[in-house]
Coordinates of C-alpha atoms in Angstrom, one line a residue:
M71 CA 83.9 142.3 108.1
S72 CA 81.2 140.3 110.2
T73 CA 79.9 138.7 107.3
D74 CA 80.3 135.0 107.0
H75 CA 82.1 134.5 103.3
A76 CA 81.6 130.8 103.7
S77 CA 77.8 130.6 103.7
S78 CA 78.0 132.4 100.2
F79 CA 79.7 129.5 98.4
V80 CA 78.5 126.9 96.1
P81 CA 79.6 123.1 96.7
A82 CA 82.7 122.1 94.7
D83 CA 82.6 120.9 91.3
P84 CA 78.8 122.7 90.7
W85 CA 78.6 121.3 87.2
P86 CA 80.8 118.4 85.4
L87 CA 83.1 119.5 82.8
P88 CA 82.6 117.8 79.2
R89 CA 85.0 115.7 77.7
D90 CA 86.1 118.4 75.0
A91 CA 86.1 121.0 77.7
T92 CA 88.6 123.7 77.1
V93 CA 91.3 125.2 79.7
A94 CA 88.5 128.3 79.5
D95 CA 85.6 125.9 80.7
H96 CA 87.9 124.6 83.5
I97 CA 88.8 128.3 84.6
V98 CA 84.9 129.1 84.8
Q99 CA 83.9 126.0 86.6
R100 CA 86.7 126.4 89.2
L101 CA 85.8 129.9 89.7
A102 CA 82.2 128.9 90.4
C103 CA 83.4 126.5 93.1
W104 CA 84.5 129.6 95.2
G105 CA 81.0 131.7 94.4
V106 CA 82.0 133.7 91.2
R107 CA 79.0 133.3 89.3
R108 CA 78.6 136.9 87.8
Y109 CA 81.6 138.3 85.1
F110 CA 81.8 142.5 84.6
G111 CA 83.6 143.2 81.9
Y112 CA 83.9 143.8 77.9
P113 CA 84.8 141.6 75.1
G114 CA 88.0 141.5 72.8
D115 CA 89.9 139.2 71.0
G116 CA 92.2 138.7 74.0
I117 CA 89.6 136.8 75.7
N118 CA 87.9 134.9 73.2
G119 CA 88.2 131.7 74.6
M120 CA 86.6 133.1 77.9
T121 CA 83.6 134.7 76.4
S122 CA 83.1 131.5 74.3
A123 CA 83.2 129.3 77.6
L124 CA 80.8 131.9 79.5
Q125 CA 78.4 131.5 76.4
R126 CA 78.4 127.8 76.8
T127 CA 77.7 128.1 80.5
C128 CA 75.2 130.8 80.5
E129 CA 72.8 129.1 82.7
Q130 CA 75.4 129.0 85.6
A131 CA 77.3 132.2 85.0
Q132 CA 76.7 135.5 83.8
F133 CA 78.5 138.1 82.0
I134 CA 77.4 141.5 82.3
Q135 CA 78.9 143.8 79.5
V136 CA 79.5 147.1 80.4
R137 CA 80.2 150.3 78.4
H138 CA 83.8 150.4 79.6
E139 CA 86.8 148.3 81.4
E140 CA 87.0 151.1 84.3
T141 CA 83.4 150.1 85.3
A142 CA 83.7 146.6 85.7
G143 CA 86.4 146.9 88.0
F144 CA 84.4 149.4 89.9
A145 CA 81.5 147.0 89.7
A146 CA 83.5 143.8 90.6
S147 CA 84.2 145.6 93.5
G148 CA 80.7 147.1 94.3
H149 CA 79.5 143.5 93.5
V150 CA 81.1 142.3 97.0
K151 CA 79.8 145.8 98.8
Y152 CA 76.2 145.0 97.8
G153 CA 76.5 141.4 98.8
G154 CA 76.4 139.9 95.5
G155 CA 78.7 137.3 96.2
P156 CA 82.0 136.7 98.2
I157 CA 84.2 137.7 95.1
G158 CA 83.9 139.9 92.5
A159 CA 85.2 139.1 89.1
V160 CA 86.4 141.4 86.3
L161 CA 87.1 139.8 82.5
V162 CA 88.6 142.3 80.3
T163 CA 90.8 141.8 77.3
S164 CA 94.8 142.2 76.6
G165 CA 96.3 145.5 76.2
P166 CA 94.0 148.6 76.4
G167 CA 91.2 146.5 78.3
A168 CA 93.7 145.6 81.1
I169 CA 94.9 149.0 81.2
H170 CA 91.5 150.4 81.6
A171 CA 90.4 148.3 84.3
L172 CA 93.2 149.5 86.9
N173 CA 91.5 152.4 88.2
G174 CA 88.4 150.2 89.2
L175 CA 90.5 147.4 90.3
Y176 CA 92.4 149.9 92.5
D177 CA 89.0 151.0 94.2
A178 CA 88.8 147.5 95.2
K179 CA 92.4 147.2 96.8
L180 CA 92.0 150.4 99.0
D181 CA 88.4 149.4 99.8
H182 CA 89.6 145.9 101.1
Q183 CA 87.3 144.2 98.6
P184 CA 87.8 140.6 97.3
V185 CA 88.2 140.7 93.4
V186 CA 89.9 138.4 90.9
A187 CA 91.0 140.1 87.7
L188 CA 90.9 137.7 84.7
V189 CA 93.3 139.5 82.2
G190 CA 93.5 138.2 78.3
H191 CA 97.0 138.1 76.9
T192 CA 99.4 137.6 73.6
A193 CA 99.2 134.0 72.4
L194 CA 102.2 132.4 74.2
T195 CA 103.7 131.8 70.5
A196 CA 103.8 135.6 69.9
E197 CA 104.9 136.9 73.3
G198 CA 107.6 139.1 73.1
G199 CA 107.8 139.8 69.8
G200 CA 106.1 143.2 69.8
Y201 CA 102.4 141.8 69.0
Y202 CA 99.5 144.0 68.6
Q203 CA 98.2 145.2 72.5
E204 CA 101.3 143.3 74.0
V205 CA 102.1 145.1 77.0
D206 CA 103.8 143.5 80.3
L207 CA 100.8 142.7 82.3
L208 CA 102.8 141.2 85.1
A209 CA 104.6 144.5 85.5
L210 CA 101.5 146.4 84.9
Y211 CA 99.5 144.5 87.7
K212 CA 102.1 144.0 90.2
D213 CA 101.2 146.6 92.3
V214 CA 97.3 146.6 92.1
A215 CA 97.4 142.7 92.5
A216 CA 100.4 142.1 94.5
A217 CA 99.1 139.5 97.0
F218 CA 98.9 137.3 94.2
L219 CA 99.4 137.5 90.3
A220 CA 100.4 134.8 88.1
Q221 CA 100.0 133.8 84.5
L222 CA 98.5 130.7 83.2
D223 CA 100.8 128.6 80.9
H224 CA 99.6 125.1 81.3
P225 CA 96.3 123.3 81.3
S226 CA 97.6 121.7 84.7
Q227 CA 97.6 125.1 86.5
V228 CA 94.1 125.8 86.6
G229 CA 93.1 124.3 89.5
H230 CA 95.8 125.6 91.8
L231 CA 96.1 129.3 90.2
V232 CA 92.4 129.9 90.4
D233 CA 92.1 128.2 94.0
R234 CA 95.3 130.3 95.4
A235 CA 93.8 133.2 93.7
C236 CA 90.6 133.0 94.8
R237 CA 91.8 132.0 98.6
T238 CA 94.4 134.9 98.6
A239 CA 91.8 137.3 97.6
L240 CA 89.4 136.4 100.4
A241 CA 91.7 136.0 102.9
R242 CA 93.6 139.5 102.5
R243 CA 90.3 141.2 101.2
T244 CA 92.2 142.5 98.4
V245 CA 92.6 142.0 94.3
T246 CA 94.2 139.1 93.2
A247 CA 94.8 138.9 89.1
L248 CA 95.5 136.0 86.5
V249 CA 96.8 136.5 82.9
L250 CA 95.4 134.4 80.4
P251 CA 97.2 134.0 77.1
L252 CA 94.7 133.6 74.2
D253 CA 96.2 130.1 72.8
V254 CA 96.3 128.9 76.5
Q255 CA 92.5 129.5 77.1
D256 CA 91.5 127.2 74.0
L257 CA 93.6 124.1 75.0
A258 CA 92.0 121.2 76.4
A259 CA 91.2 121.1 80.0
M260 CA 93.1 119.0 82.5
P261 CA 91.1 118.9 85.5
H262 CA 93.1 115.9 86.9
P263 CA 96.8 116.5 86.8
P264 CA 98.8 113.5 87.3
H265 CA 100.0 112.6 90.8
A266 CA 103.4 113.5 89.8
H267 CA 106.4 115.6 90.4
G268 CA 106.1 119.4 89.3
Y269 CA 102.3 119.2 89.5
Y270 CA 99.8 120.3 92.2
H271 CA 96.0 119.3 93.6
T272 CA 94.8 122.1 95.9
S273 CA 91.6 122.8 97.5
S274 CA 88.6 125.0 96.2
V275 CA 87.3 124.9 99.9
P276 CA 87.4 128.5 101.7
S277 CA 89.8 128.9 104.8
S278 CA 88.3 129.7 108.2
A279 CA 88.9 133.0 109.5
T280 CA 89.8 134.7 112.7
T281 CA 86.8 135.2 115.1
V282 CA 87.4 136.1 118.5
P283 CA 90.4 137.5 120.3
P284 CA 91.8 135.9 123.4
A285 CA 90.1 136.2 126.8
A286 CA 92.6 138.2 128.8
D287 CA 92.8 140.7 125.9
L288 CA 89.1 141.1 125.9
R289 CA 89.0 141.2 129.7
H290 CA 91.7 144.4 129.4
A291 CA 89.8 145.9 126.8
A292 CA 86.4 145.8 129.1
E293 CA 88.7 147.2 131.8
V294 CA 89.8 150.3 129.8
L295 CA 86.1 151.0 128.4
G296 CA 84.3 150.3 131.4
S297 CA 86.6 152.8 133.5
G298 CA 85.5 156.0 131.2
E299 CA 83.0 158.3 131.7
R300 CA 82.8 159.9 128.1
V301 CA 83.1 156.9 125.2
A302 CA 82.9 157.4 121.7
M303 CA 82.8 155.0 119.1
L304 CA 84.0 154.8 115.7
V305 CA 82.7 152.2 113.4
G306 CA 83.5 151.9 109.8
Q307 CA 82.6 149.0 107.1
G308 CA 84.1 146.4 109.1
A309 CA 81.3 146.5 111.3
L310 CA 78.7 145.9 108.4
G311 CA 77.1 142.6 109.8
A312 CA 77.4 143.4 113.4
E313 CA 74.5 146.1 113.3
N314 CA 73.3 144.4 116.8
E315 CA 76.1 144.1 118.8
V316 CA 77.3 147.9 118.0
R317 CA 73.8 149.1 119.1
E318 CA 74.6 146.7 122.2
I319 CA 77.8 147.7 123.3
A320 CA 76.8 151.6 122.5
H321 CA 73.9 151.5 125.0
R322 CA 76.3 149.4 127.4
L323 CA 78.8 151.9 127.4
G324 CA 76.7 155.1 127.5
A325 CA 78.7 155.8 124.3
G326 CA 78.5 158.1 121.3
V327 CA 78.9 156.7 117.9
S328 CA 80.3 158.3 114.8
T329 CA 80.7 156.7 111.6
A330 CA 83.1 156.2 108.4
L331 CA 81.4 156.6 105.4
L332 CA 82.0 152.8 104.3
G333 CA 80.2 152.0 107.7
F334 CA 77.2 154.3 107.2
T335 CA 74.3 151.7 107.4
V336 CA 75.8 150.1 110.5
V337 CA 73.7 152.5 112.8
D338 CA 70.6 154.2 112.7
H339 CA 71.2 157.7 111.7
R340 CA 68.1 158.5 113.4
E341 CA 69.1 158.0 116.6
P342 CA 70.1 160.8 119.3
W343 CA 73.4 159.0 120.2
V344 CA 74.6 158.7 116.3
T345 CA 76.4 161.8 115.6
G346 CA 76.9 160.8 111.8
A347 CA 79.9 161.3 109.6
I348 CA 83.3 161.5 110.8
G349 CA 86.1 163.6 108.8
L350 CA 86.2 166.4 106.5
L351 CA 82.9 165.7 105.0
G352 CA 81.4 164.9 108.5
T353 CA 79.6 166.5 111.2
R354 CA 80.2 168.9 113.8
P355 CA 78.9 166.6 116.6
S356 CA 81.1 163.8 115.7
W357 CA 84.0 166.3 115.8
Q358 CA 83.0 167.3 119.3
L359 CA 82.6 163.7 120.1
M360 CA 86.1 162.9 119.4
K361 CA 87.3 166.2 120.9
E362 CA 85.7 165.5 124.6
C363 CA 85.8 161.8 125.0
D364 CA 87.8 160.3 127.4
R365 CA 87.7 156.7 125.9
L366 CA 87.5 155.5 122.1
L367 CA 86.6 152.2 120.8
I368 CA 87.4 151.9 116.9
V369 CA 85.3 149.1 115.2
G370 CA 86.3 148.2 111.6
S371 CA 87.8 151.5 110.6
N372 CA 90.8 152.7 109.3
M373 CA 89.4 156.2 108.7
P374 CA 92.9 158.3 107.7
Y375 CA 92.7 161.9 108.7
S376 CA 94.5 161.9 112.2
E377 CA 93.0 165.7 113.3
F378 CA 89.4 163.9 113.3
Y379 CA 90.5 161.4 116.1
P380 CA 91.1 162.6 119.8
P381 CA 94.6 164.5 120.4
P382 CA 96.7 161.7 121.4
G383 CA 97.2 161.1 125.4
Q384 CA 93.4 162.5 125.8
A385 CA 91.6 158.9 125.2
R386 CA 92.4 155.5 126.1
A387 CA 91.6 153.4 123.1
V388 CA 90.4 149.8 121.7
Q389 CA 90.5 149.0 118.3
I390 CA 89.1 145.8 116.8
D391 CA 89.9 144.9 113.1
H392 CA 90.0 141.3 111.3
D393 CA 93.5 142.1 110.1
G394 CA 95.7 142.5 112.7
T395 CA 98.2 144.8 110.3
Q396 CA 95.3 147.7 110.5
L397 CA 95.4 147.7 114.2
G398 CA 97.2 150.8 116.1
L399 CA 97.6 152.8 112.6
R400 CA 96.0 155.8 113.2
Y401 CA 95.4 156.4 117.1
P402 CA 97.9 155.2 120.0
T403 CA 95.6 152.6 120.8
E404 CA 96.0 150.7 124.3
V405 CA 94.2 147.2 123.3
N406 CA 94.3 146.0 119.7
L407 CA 91.7 143.0 119.2
T408 CA 92.2 141.1 116.2
G409 CA 88.8 139.3 115.3
D410 CA 85.6 139.6 113.2
A411 CA 83.4 142.6 114.6
A412 CA 79.9 140.5 115.9
P413 CA 81.7 137.9 117.7
T414 CA 84.4 140.2 119.4
L415 CA 82.0 142.6 120.4
R416 CA 79.5 139.7 121.7
A417 CA 82.6 138.4 124.0
L418 CA 83.3 142.4 124.7
L419 CA 80.0 142.6 126.1
A420 CA 80.0 139.1 128.4
E421 CA 83.3 140.9 130.0
L422 CA 81.7 144.3 130.6
G423 CA 79.6 145.1 133.7
P424 CA 75.9 146.6 133.3
G425 CA 75.8 149.9 131.5
P426 CA 75.5 153.4 133.4
G427 CA 72.1 154.3 132.2
P428 CA 71.1 157.8 131.4
T429 CA 74.4 160.0 131.6
R430 CA 75.3 163.6 131.1
W431 CA 77.7 162.6 128.5
R432 CA 74.8 160.9 126.4
Q433 CA 72.3 164.1 126.9
T434 CA 75.1 166.3 125.5
I435 CA 75.7 164.4 122.7
A436 CA 71.9 164.1 122.0
G437 CA 71.6 168.0 122.4
A438 CA 74.5 168.7 120.3
T439 CA 73.3 165.9 117.4
A440 CA 69.8 167.5 117.4
A441 CA 70.7 171.0 117.1
W442 CA 73.1 170.1 114.3
R443 CA 70.4 168.1 112.7
Q444 CA 67.9 171.0 113.0
S445 CA 70.6 173.9 111.5
Q446 CA 71.2 171.3 108.5
R447 CA 67.7 171.0 107.7
E448 CA 67.3 174.9 107.9
L449 CA 70.1 175.3 105.7
A450 CA 68.8 173.0 103.3
E451 CA 65.4 175.0 103.3
Q452 CA 67.6 178.3 102.2
N453 CA 67.1 179.7 99.0
A454 CA 69.6 179.2 96.4
D455 CA 70.1 179.8 92.7
P456 CA 68.2 178.4 91.3
V457 CA 68.0 175.3 93.7
N458 CA 69.8 174.5 96.7
P459 CA 71.7 171.0 96.4
Q460 CA 71.1 169.9 100.0
L461 CA 67.4 170.4 99.7
L462 CA 67.3 167.4 97.0
F463 CA 69.2 165.1 100.2
A464 CA 67.0 166.4 102.6
S465 CA 63.8 165.5 101.2
L466 CA 65.3 162.3 100.0
S467 CA 65.9 161.4 103.3
E468 CA 62.4 161.4 104.2
R469 CA 61.5 159.2 101.6
L470 CA 64.0 156.8 101.6
P471 CA 62.3 153.0 101.4
D472 CA 63.5 150.5 104.0
D473 CA 65.3 148.4 101.5
V474 CA 67.0 151.0 99.3
M475 CA 70.3 150.7 97.9
L476 CA 72.4 154.0 97.5
A477 CA 75.6 154.4 95.2
V478 CA 77.3 157.6 96.0
D479 CA 79.8 159.5 93.9
C480 CA 82.7 161.6 95.1
G481 CA 82.8 165.3 95.4
T482 CA 80.4 167.6 96.9
T483 CA 77.6 164.8 96.7
T484 CA 79.5 163.2 99.1
A485 CA 79.3 165.7 101.5
W486 CA 75.2 166.3 101.1
Y487 CA 75.1 162.6 101.6
A488 CA 77.0 162.3 104.6
R489 CA 75.0 165.2 106.3
H490 CA 71.6 165.0 105.4
L491 CA 70.4 161.2 104.5
K492 CA 69.7 159.4 107.6
V493 CA 70.2 156.0 106.5
R494 CA 69.6 153.0 108.8
P495 CA 70.2 149.2 109.1
G496 CA 68.5 147.3 106.2
M497 CA 69.7 149.9 103.7
L498 CA 73.0 149.3 101.4
A499 CA 75.0 152.3 100.8
S500 CA 78.7 153.0 99.4
L501 CA 80.8 154.8 97.6
S502 CA 84.7 154.8 96.7
G503 CA 85.7 155.3 100.2
T504 CA 89.6 155.4 100.1
L505 CA 90.3 156.0 96.5
L506 CA 88.1 158.7 96.4
S507 CA 87.5 158.1 92.4
M508 CA 85.0 160.1 90.5
G509 CA 82.8 157.9 88.3
G510 CA 82.3 154.9 91.0
A511 CA 78.7 155.7 92.0
M512 CA 76.9 154.3 88.4
P513 CA 79.3 151.1 88.2
Y514 CA 78.6 150.5 92.0
A515 CA 74.7 151.1 91.3
L516 CA 75.0 148.6 88.4
A517 CA 76.4 146.1 90.5
A518 CA 74.0 146.7 93.3
K519 CA 70.9 146.2 90.9
F520 CA 72.2 142.9 89.6
A521 CA 73.1 141.6 93.4
H522 CA 69.5 142.5 94.2
P523 CA 67.1 143.2 91.2
D524 CA 64.3 143.4 93.6
R525 CA 65.0 146.5 95.7
P526 CA 65.2 150.2 94.7
L527 CA 68.0 152.0 94.1
V528 CA 69.2 155.7 94.2
A529 CA 72.6 156.7 92.5
L530 CA 73.6 160.1 93.7
I531 CA 76.0 161.5 91.1
G532 CA 77.7 165.2 90.3
D533 CA 77.9 166.6 86.9
G534 CA 81.5 165.9 86.4
A535 CA 81.2 162.0 87.1
M536 CA 78.3 162.0 85.1
Q537 CA 79.9 163.2 82.1
M538 CA 83.0 160.9 83.0
N539 CA 81.0 157.6 82.7
G540 CA 77.5 158.1 83.6
V541 CA 76.3 159.4 80.5
N542 CA 77.7 155.9 78.9
E543 CA 76.7 153.6 81.4
L544 CA 73.3 155.0 81.2
I545 CA 73.4 152.9 78.0
T546 CA 74.2 149.9 80.4
V547 CA 71.0 150.9 82.3
A548 CA 69.0 150.8 79.0
K549 CA 70.2 147.4 78.2
Y550 CA 69.3 145.8 81.2
W551 CA 66.7 147.3 83.4
Q552 CA 63.5 145.5 81.8
G553 CA 64.8 142.2 83.5
W554 CA 65.2 143.7 86.9
A555 CA 62.3 142.3 89.1
D556 CA 62.3 146.2 90.5
P557 CA 62.7 148.8 87.8
R558 CA 63.6 151.9 90.0
F559 CA 66.8 153.1 89.3
V560 CA 67.0 156.6 90.1
I561 CA 69.8 158.8 89.0
L562 CA 70.2 162.3 90.7
V563 CA 72.4 164.6 88.6
L564 CA 73.6 167.8 90.5
N565 CA 74.3 170.1 87.6
N566 CA 75.7 173.3 88.8
R567 CA 78.1 173.3 86.0
D568 CA 81.5 173.2 87.7
L569 CA 83.6 170.8 89.3
A570 CA 82.4 172.3 92.7
F571 CA 84.6 170.3 95.2
V572 CA 87.8 170.9 93.4
S573 CA 86.7 174.7 92.9
W574 CA 86.4 175.0 97.0
E575 CA 89.6 173.1 97.8
Q576 CA 91.5 175.3 95.6
R577 CA 89.8 178.2 97.4
S578 CA 90.5 176.9 100.7
S579 CA 93.4 175.3 100.5
E580 CA 95.5 177.7 97.7
G581 CA 93.9 180.9 98.2
T582 CA 93.2 181.2 94.4
P583 CA 90.0 181.9 92.4
M584 CA 88.0 179.0 90.4
F585 CA 89.9 178.4 87.3
A586 CA 87.2 178.1 84.7
D587 CA 89.3 176.5 82.2
S588 CA 89.8 173.9 84.3
Q589 CA 86.5 173.4 86.4
Q590 CA 83.6 174.7 84.4
L591 CA 81.9 172.1 82.8
P592 CA 79.3 171.7 79.8
D593 CA 75.4 172.5 80.5
I594 CA 74.1 169.1 79.4
A595 CA 70.4 168.0 79.3
Y596 CA 71.0 164.6 81.3
H597 CA 67.2 163.9 81.2
R598 CA 66.8 164.5 77.6
W599 CA 69.3 161.7 77.2
A600 CA 67.5 159.4 79.7
E601 CA 64.1 159.9 77.3
V602 CA 66.5 159.0 74.3
L603 CA 67.4 156.0 76.0
G604 CA 63.7 155.0 76.6
L605 CA 63.9 156.1 80.4
R606 CA 62.3 158.6 82.4
G607 CA 63.8 162.5 82.4
T608 CA 62.9 165.1 85.0
L609 CA 64.0 168.5 85.1
V610 CA 64.4 170.1 88.6
D611 CA 65.1 173.9 88.2
H612 CA 62.9 175.3 91.0
P613 CA 62.9 174.4 94.9
D614 CA 59.1 173.9 94.4
Q615 CA 59.6 170.6 92.5
V616 CA 62.0 169.0 94.3
C617 CA 59.4 166.7 96.5
D618 CA 57.5 165.8 93.4
A619 CA 60.4 164.5 91.3
W620 CA 61.4 162.2 94.2
D621 CA 57.9 160.9 94.5
E622 CA 57.5 160.1 91.0
A623 CA 60.9 158.6 90.4
L624 CA 60.5 156.2 93.5
H625 CA 57.5 155.0 92.1
A626 CA 58.2 155.1 88.2
D627 CA 57.8 152.1 86.1
R628 CA 61.2 152.7 84.6
P629 CA 64.6 154.2 85.6
T630 CA 64.9 157.9 86.2
V631 CA 67.2 160.6 85.6
I632 CA 66.6 163.7 88.0
N633 CA 68.8 166.7 86.3
A634 CA 68.8 169.2 89.0
L635 CA 70.1 172.8 88.1
V636 CA 71.8 173.6 91.5
D637 CA 73.8 176.2 93.3
P638 CA 77.4 175.9 92.3
A639 CA 78.1 178.5 95.3
E640 CA 76.4 176.3 98.1
L641 CA 79.2 175.8 100.5
M642 CA 80.3 172.5 102.0
M643 CA 81.9 173.5 105.2
P644 CA 84.2 171.2 107.3
P645 CA 83.4 170.6 110.8
H646 CA 86.2 172.5 111.7
F647 CA 87.0 175.4 109.6
T648 CA 90.4 177.0 110.5
A649 CA 91.1 180.3 110.3
E650 CA 93.8 179.8 107.5
Q651 CA 91.2 178.3 105.3
A652 CA 88.7 181.2 106.0
R653 CA 91.5 183.5 105.3
K654 CA 92.6 181.7 101.9
T655 CA 89.0 181.4 100.7
A656 CA 88.6 185.2 101.5
A657 CA 91.8 185.8 99.3
A658 CA 90.4 183.9 96.4
V659 CA 87.5 186.3 96.6
L660 CA 89.5 189.3 96.9
R661 CA 91.5 188.0 93.8
G662 CA 88.6 188.0 91.5
D663 CA 87.1 184.7 91.7
T664 CA 84.3 184.8 89.0
D665 CA 81.7 183.4 91.7
W666 CA 82.5 185.8 94.3
A667 CA 78.8 187.1 94.4
G668 CA 77.7 183.6 95.1
I669 CA 80.4 183.0 98.0
L670 CA 79.2 186.2 99.8
R671 CA 75.8 185.1 99.3
R672 CA 76.0 181.9 100.7
G673 CA 79.0 181.9 102.9
L674 CA 77.3 183.7 106.0
P675 CA 74.6 182.0 106.4
T676 CA 76.0 178.4 105.6
A677 CA 79.0 179.6 108.4
V678 CA 76.3 180.4 111.0
A679 CA 74.3 177.4 110.3
T680 CA 77.4 175.3 110.6
Y681 CA 79.3 176.9 114.1
R682 CA 76.7 178.3 115.8
P683 CA 76.5 177.3 119.6
R684 CA 75.2 173.8 120.2
R685 CA 72.0 173.1 122.5
R686 CA 72.7 171.4 125.7

């Protein structure tokens, strides 16, 4: 990514340790040297020393109590994604707490977010004795914290273990973990180990990062890209912070730009040359962009669906990534540039000649994009039973505040977000981009709001994810919201009583009907639960209520839950629907799918709107 992590750090030794400081006090102080001032977690006796240390330093460091340790992992990942600090921190107790945190930590690992997990453990004196909550944490965390994992067994280790955990997390943009035995946490701190054999003295100063590739490689990349007539760009989260450079190079090359979901806010999705999301949930213009280009520039993206790239041999390609191990993984690129996006793009611009000016290629892109946007708006306004979920997203898009933060869950919610929300630079938005885990939106929303309590937030959640952890973490919202400068925290729940994305996958890939025992969900009055907690609740069960619901929620004096009763039969059509997928979906209907009438009712207009000939 193009953010300068070093600029987020506070000076070393941000506060002096008292004479009676414990190991836990030293850990908290040393982590503060790396910019860690906020911990997401849940208490337990395995981390009593750490929570006591945080209590003693509550003016310098903050503990956020969530309802479940999985949320802590997600929130630590979201803390970095939304700019809350250079490193996310998770603090959980031994045994069940450590186990619970894993899913959120894997989200951070797969989305390349620097997070340090602090995990309580059985006292050293009891280890190996089958003590309560004793599990092999070094084995359990071996994969998620593969870059660096260590157990702290002596006070002299604090400095070098914390430094290495933080430095590794930042350098490799991944998860690291420290296992903290209970009794060691309360030992006397040793901030200055002896200058002797077997002890370490380490630095809490961050390492410099790779910035710009060699000039010869930049010239080669410029030759490849500059000789094309139909240039496509794919930008991902690695381009965050390089918004101006991406726009400049797109104009210089006369390129169309598609986006991975984690890089959505890099470009202004109102622009005619921005084709939108790529992949299974992406747009038809992005599919066409890749299928017709002769040059491809990939910036900070590792989107894994190979069928959505140009066919091999069609396009000469250049890729930019700060991590050289990620280059050339998805497409046979000709030039691989290891460097941060913003300075690398600036150096590449210096090597390119003047831009081509208006081209037929950009006119083609603009025509396809305009036709797609119009068809999607028409689709959102079609009648559904009772409410078309796409209407909620199209209506929100028109009302997005310039400084809004968006937290998106996985499922059909992701598809409607990708196709209808015209986000733009200045906004913040994210989701579980690689793990694709349900239940990420509410923890992300909490992390975003703690990072920027003066900005409005909208969380977009399906009823499956809301039932997983959303209803519980709404208690966390109720606990903290009155301390936020801007109280707007809007939660849209798409209530269709169906794990709809799974149901459609089952139909299109397996050819089997929706399995009610597996996919149907209880109908919950989410808005009433919000009211019980002292928040606002709104029920939307008619399309005429949609606009007012958004207007009221975005101007409310407290968090709001919009319980939207939406049509489970609304189809999420991929940008390229194969004959095999169509055959299997038809087979599911013929085999007695319980929603066969809805499939027929919504399927034809959706297919027509998605695949009708584009305007040139």
